[in-house]
mmCIF file of C-alpha atoms in Angstrom:
data_model
loop_
_atom_site.group_PDB
_atom_site.id
_atom_site.type_symbol
_atom_site.label_atom_id
_atom_site.label_comp_id
_atom_site.label_asym_id
_atom_site.label_seq_id
_atom_site.Cartn_x
_atom_site.Cartn_y
_atom_site.Cartn_z
ATOM 1 C CA MET A 1 50.168 45.851 21.046
ATOM 2 C CA LYS A 2 53.551 47.539 21.134
ATOM 3 C CA ILE A 3 56.211 47.126 18.431
ATOM 4 C CA SER A 4 59.797 48.185 19.128
ATOM 5 C CA ALA A 5 63.349 47.814 17.868
ATOM 6 C CA ASP A 6 66.778 48.613 19.268
ATOM 7 C CA PHE A 7 67.180 51.354 16.647
ATOM 8 C CA THR A 8 65.283 54.143 14.890
ATOM 9 C CA VAL A 9 67.513 54.085 11.795
ATOM 10 C CA VAL A 10 67.731 50.678 10.089
ATOM 11 C CA PRO A 11 71.310 49.452 10.617
ATOM 12 C CA ASP A 12 73.508 49.002 7.536
ATOM 13 C CA ASP A 13 73.447 45.184 7.723
ATOM 14 C CA PHE A 14 69.707 45.225 6.950
ATOM 15 C CA ALA A 15 69.577 48.070 4.421
ATOM 16 C CA LYS A 16 71.187 49.891 1.509
ATOM 17 C CA ALA A 17 74.753 49.730 2.877
ATOM 18 C CA ALA A 18 74.639 45.963 3.598
ATOM 19 C CA ALA A 19 77.825 44.085 2.814
ATOM 20 C CA ALA A 20 77.881 41.741 -0.191
ATOM 21 C CA PRO A 21 77.284 38.558 1.885
ATOM 22 C CA TYR A 22 74.024 40.138 3.136
ATOM 23 C CA ARG A 23 72.702 40.713 -0.397
ATOM 24 C CA ASN A 24 71.210 38.674 -3.209
ATOM 25 C CA ALA A 25 71.368 40.214 -6.701
ATOM 26 C CA GLY A 26 72.195 43.546 -5.050
ATOM 27 C CA VAL A 27 69.163 43.417 -2.719
ATOM 28 C CA PRO A 28 69.658 43.455 1.081
ATOM 29 C CA ILE A 29 68.048 40.196 2.272
ATOM 30 C CA ILE A 30 68.880 39.955 5.980
ATOM 31 C CA SER A 31 65.791 41.032 7.942
ATOM 32 C CA PHE A 32 66.197 43.232 11.001
ATOM 33 C CA PRO A 33 65.279 42.191 14.557
ATOM 34 C CA PHE A 34 62.295 43.646 16.405
ATOM 35 C CA TYR A 35 60.049 43.016 19.389
ATOM 36 C CA ILE A 36 56.323 42.555 19.845
ATOM 37 C CA ASP A 37 54.883 43.216 23.302
ATOM 38 C CA GLN A 38 51.508 43.742 24.992
ATOM 39 C CA ILE A 39 49.715 41.333 22.672
ATOM 40 C CA GLU A 40 46.114 40.506 23.469
ATOM 41 C CA PRO A 41 46.248 37.331 25.586
ATOM 42 C CA GLU A 42 43.817 35.444 23.310
ATOM 43 C CA ALA A 43 45.902 36.101 20.171
ATOM 44 C CA ARG A 44 47.662 33.061 18.705
ATOM 45 C CA TYR A 45 48.908 34.221 15.251
ATOM 46 C CA LEU A 46 50.962 37.144 13.984
ATOM 47 C CA HIS A 47 50.916 38.818 10.582
ATOM 48 C CA TRP A 48 52.891 41.829 9.370
ATOM 49 C CA ALA A 49 53.749 44.146 6.526
ATOM 50 C CA PHE A 50 56.891 46.265 6.220
ATOM 51 C CA THR A 51 56.349 49.009 3.638
ATOM 52 C CA ASP A 52 57.768 52.305 2.386
ATOM 53 C CA PRO A 53 55.097 55.007 2.038
ATOM 54 C CA ASP A 54 57.822 57.511 1.058
ATOM 55 C CA SER A 55 58.390 55.539 -2.152
ATOM 56 C CA ILE A 56 55.101 56.817 -3.611
ATOM 57 C CA PRO A 57 56.602 60.004 -5.131
ATOM 58 C CA VAL A 58 59.577 57.978 -6.431
ATOM 59 C CA CYS A 59 57.895 54.990 -8.099
ATOM 60 C CA GLY A 60 54.167 55.752 -7.922
ATOM 61 C CA PHE A 61 53.247 53.175 -5.259
ATOM 62 C CA GLU A 62 54.034 52.153 -1.693
ATOM 63 C CA TRP A 63 56.926 49.695 -1.887
ATOM 64 C CA ILE A 64 56.273 46.401 -0.106
ATOM 65 C CA HIS A 65 59.449 45.139 1.579
ATOM 66 C CA TRP A 66 58.186 42.145 3.572
ATOM 67 C CA THR A 67 54.933 40.438 4.482
ATOM 68 C CA VAL A 68 54.303 37.504 6.811
ATOM 69 C CA ALA A 69 51.070 35.727 7.753
ATOM 70 C CA ASN A 70 49.902 32.966 10.064
ATOM 71 C CA LEU A 71 52.975 32.893 12.280
ATOM 72 C CA PRO A 72 52.053 30.954 15.453
ATOM 73 C CA ILE A 73 52.959 33.005 18.507
ATOM 74 C CA ASP A 74 53.882 29.895 20.473
ATOM 75 C CA ALA A 75 56.653 29.166 17.937
ATOM 76 C CA LEU A 76 58.526 32.340 18.949
ATOM 77 C CA MET A 77 60.989 33.014 21.738
ATOM 78 C CA TYR A 78 60.570 35.737 24.325
ATOM 79 C CA ASP A 79 63.258 38.391 24.639
ATOM 80 C CA PHE A 80 65.741 37.391 27.365
ATOM 81 C CA ASN A 81 65.655 40.929 28.787
ATOM 82 C CA ASP A 82 61.853 41.198 28.800
ATOM 83 C CA SER A 83 59.723 38.151 29.509
ATOM 84 C CA HIS A 84 56.700 39.853 27.923
ATOM 85 C CA ALA A 85 58.182 40.793 24.537
ATOM 86 C CA LEU A 86 58.377 38.324 21.679
ATOM 87 C CA SER A 87 61.666 38.548 19.831
ATOM 88 C CA ILE A 88 61.859 38.424 16.040
ATOM 89 C CA PRO A 89 65.565 37.685 15.490
ATOM 90 C CA PRO A 90 67.822 39.029 12.729
ATOM 91 C CA ASP A 91 67.615 37.098 9.443
ATOM 92 C CA PHE A 92 64.204 35.713 10.410
ATOM 93 C CA SER A 93 62.899 36.019 6.853
ATOM 94 C CA ARG A 94 65.412 33.547 5.405
ATOM 95 C CA GLN A 95 65.147 31.184 8.393
ATOM 96 C CA LEU A 96 61.343 31.178 8.639
ATOM 97 C CA PRO A 97 60.541 28.494 6.001
ATOM 98 C CA ALA A 98 62.718 25.901 7.749
ATOM 99 C CA MET A 99 61.894 26.955 11.319
ATOM 100 C CA ILE A 100 58.130 27.461 11.078
ATOM 101 C CA PRO A 101 56.833 26.026 7.772
ATOM 102 C CA GLU A 102 53.172 26.762 8.568
ATOM 103 C CA ALA A 103 53.886 30.502 8.466
ATOM 104 C CA VAL A 104 53.878 32.059 4.994
ATOM 105 C CA GLN A 105 55.659 35.009 3.419
ATOM 106 C CA GLY A 106 54.110 37.103 0.702
ATOM 107 C CA ARG A 107 55.470 38.710 -2.398
ATOM 108 C CA ASN A 108 57.208 42.034 -2.078
ATOM 109 C CA SER A 109 57.433 44.746 -4.714
ATOM 110 C CA SER A 110 60.465 43.077 -6.294
ATOM 111 C CA ALA A 111 57.949 40.550 -7.671
ATOM 112 C CA SER A 112 56.211 43.250 -9.698
ATOM 113 C CA LYS A 113 56.358 42.837 -13.459
ATOM 114 C CA PHE A 114 57.117 46.572 -13.585
ATOM 115 C CA VAL A 115 60.344 46.222 -11.601
ATOM 116 C CA GLY A 116 61.992 43.697 -13.915
ATOM 117 C CA ARG A 117 63.880 41.707 -11.289
ATOM 118 C CA ASP A 118 64.615 38.021 -11.507
ATOM 119 C CA ASN A 119 61.749 35.846 -10.263
ATOM 120 C CA ASP A 120 63.917 34.282 -7.526
ATOM 121 C CA PRO A 121 61.694 33.595 -4.464
ATOM 122 C CA ALA A 122 64.691 34.361 -2.222
ATOM 123 C CA ILE A 123 64.267 37.955 -3.422
ATOM 124 C CA THR A 124 60.571 38.223 -4.354
ATOM 125 C CA MET A 125 59.042 36.378 -1.381
ATOM 126 C CA ARG A 126 61.330 37.365 1.472
ATOM 127 C CA TYR A 127 62.578 40.511 3.160
ATOM 128 C CA ASN A 128 63.990 43.230 0.901
ATOM 129 C CA GLY A 129 65.864 45.857 2.901
ATOM 130 C CA PRO A 130 65.458 49.614 2.503
ATOM 131 C CA GLN A 131 67.315 51.184 -0.419
ATOM 132 C CA PRO A 132 65.864 54.674 -0.787
ATOM 133 C CA PRO A 133 67.206 56.214 -4.018
ATOM 134 C CA ASP A 134 66.456 59.868 -3.389
ATOM 135 C CA LYS A 135 66.554 60.738 0.325
ATOM 136 C CA ASP A 136 65.997 59.122 3.718
ATOM 137 C CA HIS A 137 62.644 57.318 3.848
ATOM 138 C CA ASP A 138 60.397 56.448 6.769
ATOM 139 C CA TYR A 139 59.339 52.790 6.670
ATOM 140 C CA TYR A 140 56.345 51.347 8.497
ATOM 141 C CA LEU A 141 56.199 47.944 10.165
ATOM 142 C CA HIS A 142 52.539 47.113 10.843
ATOM 143 C CA VAL A 143 51.839 43.985 12.928
ATOM 144 C CA TRP A 144 48.479 42.320 13.526
ATOM 145 C CA ALA A 145 47.592 39.491 15.931
ATOM 146 C CA THR A 146 44.585 37.183 15.591
ATOM 147 C CA LYS A 147 43.105 34.251 17.488
ATOM 148 C CA GLU A 148 42.840 32.113 14.359
ATOM 149 C CA PRO A 149 45.056 31.764 11.272
ATOM 150 C CA LEU A 150 43.917 33.744 8.247
ATOM 151 C CA PRO A 151 42.420 31.443 5.613
ATOM 152 C CA GLY A 152 43.454 31.349 1.968
ATOM 153 C CA LEU A 153 46.968 32.759 2.327
ATOM 154 C CA ASN A 154 49.703 30.666 0.737
ATOM 155 C CA GLN A 155 53.393 31.260 0.092
ATOM 156 C CA GLY A 156 53.654 34.230 -2.251
ATOM 157 C CA PHE A 157 50.394 35.955 -1.308
ATOM 158 C CA TRP A 158 50.045 39.644 -2.146
ATOM 159 C CA LEU A 159 49.614 42.368 0.491
ATOM 160 C CA ASN A 160 46.055 43.082 -0.637
ATOM 161 C CA GLU A 161 45.168 39.432 0.062
ATOM 162 C CA LEU A 162 46.514 39.800 3.609
ATOM 163 C CA LEU A 163 44.498 42.976 4.129
ATOM 164 C CA HIS A 164 41.317 41.335 2.771
ATOM 165 C CA ALA A 165 41.836 38.322 5.058
ATOM 166 C CA LEU A 166 42.289 40.626 8.070
ATOM 167 C CA ARG A 167 39.169 42.597 7.160
ATOM 168 C CA ASN A 168 37.114 39.440 6.655
ATOM 169 C CA CYS A 169 38.216 37.510 9.748
ATOM 170 C CA ASP A 170 35.588 37.102 12.453
ATOM 171 C CA GLU A 171 37.443 39.232 14.977
ATOM 172 C CA THR A 172 39.012 42.632 15.414
ATOM 173 C CA PRO A 173 42.762 42.008 15.162
ATOM 174 C CA ASP A 174 45.069 43.434 17.776
ATOM 175 C CA GLN A 175 47.593 45.670 16.031
ATOM 176 C CA GLY A 176 50.552 47.962 16.421
ATOM 177 C CA GLY A 177 53.277 49.535 14.371
ATOM 178 C CA ILE A 178 56.565 51.351 14.303
ATOM 179 C CA PHE A 179 58.265 53.743 11.913
ATOM 180 C CA VAL A 180 61.979 53.313 11.232
ATOM 181 C CA THR A 181 64.207 55.349 8.931
ATOM 182 C CA GLY A 182 66.175 54.004 5.994
ATOM 183 C CA LYS A 183 69.188 56.090 4.994
ATOM 184 C CA ALA A 184 69.698 57.173 1.390
#
């Protein structure tokens, strides 16, 4: 599997410098577009996690920015410029519940009781854009593809539940990833 984007630095609209209409309670909430290509032909579902390993020295843990599970591949459009690459459009996180209700989004780190943010699902169970406080951070988008949906994952699952479900599924998931930079 190959994951790609039209950028290496997350554009302002999806990150710390996002304009006010692209924020909720100060948090960037418009997810960035990306592409998924070279998926195993038998795969039917996508799952992903977008995290910030560089946040560990800052807050003591890897910040979870966005998780998705059980997204049917056949519900996605192919990129017009590449008939092999699936296109995840901008603002997919906010549109997903209405477009593809069987897919679920997990909690991000804004849902942590240690962060102290409002418990608004539009913030805690959707995309939260990069906002590195100290320096540029490298963010990792890890995508998995499976033949079957992962059981037991509901809206608001935690990343560890996704990882357990992937480990316990009866197949070896196809997977790929990409690093992108978020500007301080």
